[in-house]
Amino acid sequence: MERFFASDNCSGVHPEILKAIEAVNKGHVVGYGDDIYTKKAIEQFQKEFGEDVDVFFTFLGTGANVTGISSVLNPYQAVICAESAHINEDECGAVERFSGSKLIPIETHNGKLTVELIEPHYKAIGFEHHAQPKVISITQTTELGTVYRPGEIKKITDWAHQRNLLVHMDGARIANAAVFLNIPFKAFTKDVGVDILSFGGTKNGLMYGEAVVFFNSHLAQNYKYIRKQGMQLASKMRFIAAQFDAYFKNTFWQNLAKNANEVAQYLADEIKVFPFIELTQKVESNGLFVKLPKELAEALQEEIFFYDWDESNNVYRWMCSWDTTKDDVQSMIRLIQQKAKHLQLI
Ligand SMILES: Cc1ncc(COP(=O)(O)O)c(C=O)c1O
């Protein structure tokens, strides 16, 4: 199979994005973001979020999370997050290393934090023997493909702000969430009290490039220094900027995320005929979490690559991307049929 279902970062770069990179590949411009292309890209963000936001580009999603979160923390402070959060599971302890701060991971059944889940972990405030919670980090869409509704986010931000905490959103897949919710980015970030956003692009057709967006200028004060220390300040910034400029033009991002979400839904519908495959999460974006007989998963993995998600419970992750097609889904269905027959599951 030319395309498979391992991750939305296994896909390539959308040709329009490549064209945008090519188009700015001429002459000399000043480095480190002091150029016209970066200015234009920031204006695109300001159109989405309002003129009062501060926008900084980074190379990586991990880089956006780590530098964004670290920029508002003292080392004795802590970050509350879901146990499944990328910052907790998949960033090799980078937040802890870079900020010196502790993460407080909370178990969830669907990747979403709630005030009820957070509350028991907000304790020992003012007690010098305990790290002091300062940031709550949520992921949209979650690592389990579920999507926070604006009201769910508002409950968390209200609760946080009453306690002088800040809310960070890891939006590596924010475009998939916006398409699912069918509302502007702003309606489930700035408008509901999110303070800092890691805005993703790589998983939705960019070559590389993410942005840290601050919704309160006061919080952005130290960020430029932290980004540089965090090795996320691109000297040839125009090539990240050009990608984002193209990404926002004519809501191009929307077509890409819409495709990924729709194909994921199609795959979810098509696997309904297999009684031995069970979805463990609602399909709200571009990922499926499926429980399969282990022997079937292994047989499929001999042919195509996908990740084990929860090995002890035989749960696997299938992701769709901006370029996944219905034909890819049909090839996957045929493969499942063939392997399942061979294993006498059907
Ligand atoms: C939820 C989430 N956040 C952040 C990232 C950042 O990834 P990277 O540092 O690989 O760009 C990822 C990538 O898998 C992710 O899934």
Short mmCIF file of C-alpha atoms and ligand atoms in Angstrom, two decimals, residues 7-9 58-65 84-87 90-91 138-144 168 170-173 198 200 202-203 208-210 232 309 317 319, ligand 1:
data_model
loop_
_atom_site.label_atom_id
_atom_site.label_comp_id
_atom_site.label_asym_id
_atom_site.label_seq_id
_atom_site.Cartn_x
_atom_site.Cartn_y
_atom_site.Cartn_z
CA SER A 7 0.07 8.45 11.46
CA ASP A 8 -0.94 11.71 9.90
CA ASN A 9 2.71 12.66 9.83
CA THR A 58 8.49 26.94 15.70
CA PHE A 59 9.77 23.90 13.84
CA LEU A 60 8.12 21.19 15.89
CA GLY A 61 5.01 20.40 17.83
CA THR A 62 7.14 19.23 20.71
CA GLY A 63 9.10 22.48 20.42
CA ALA A 64 5.90 24.53 20.51
CA ASN A 65 4.59 22.68 23.56
CA SER A 84 -2.31 10.24 27.44
CA ALA A 85 -1.03 13.77 26.65
CA HIS A 86 1.76 14.00 24.12
CA ILE A 87 3.76 16.09 26.59
CA ASP A 90 5.65 11.15 23.75
CA GLU A 91 8.04 14.01 24.35
CA ILE A 138 -5.31 19.98 27.25
CA THR A 139 -5.00 18.51 23.75
CA GLN A 140 -7.40 19.30 20.90
CA THR A 141 -8.11 16.89 19.27
CA THR A 142 -7.05 14.62 22.08
CA GLU A 143 -4.50 11.89 21.58
CA LEU A 144 -7.49 9.54 21.47
CA HIS A 168 -2.40 25.62 27.45
CA ASP A 170 -1.78 21.37 22.41
CA GLY A 171 -3.38 21.93 19.03
CA ALA A 172 -1.24 19.61 16.94
CA ARG A 173 -4.53 18.55 15.29
CA SER A 198 0.38 25.28 20.21
CA GLY A 200 -0.19 22.59 14.55
CA THR A 202 2.70 19.49 10.18
CA LYS A 203 -0.04 16.89 10.63
CA TYR A 208 7.17 21.40 9.10
CA GLY A 209 5.94 24.30 11.11
CA GLU A 210 3.87 25.03 14.15
CA GLN A 232 12.99 26.67 17.85
CA TRP A 309 -1.76 1.83 21.22
CA ARG A 317 -4.40 3.21 16.29
CA MET A 319 -4.86 7.43 11.49
C1 LIG B 1 -0.94 15.59 20.23
C2 LIG B 1 0.41 15.88 19.69
N1 LIG B 1 1.07 16.96 20.10
C3 LIG B 1 2.27 17.30 19.64
C4 LIG B 1 2.89 16.54 18.68
C5 LIG B 1 4.21 17.06 18.23
O1 LIG B 1 4.97 16.38 17.44
P1 LIG B 1 6.37 16.71 16.78
O2 LIG B 1 7.28 17.23 17.82
O3 LIG B 1 6.73 15.39 16.29
O4 LIG B 1 6.14 17.72 15.71
C6 LIG B 1 2.26 15.37 18.21
C7 LIG B 1 2.91 14.48 17.22
O5 LIG B 1 2.71 13.31 17.15
C8 LIG B 1 0.99 15.04 18.73
O6 LIG B 1 0.34 13.94 18.33
#
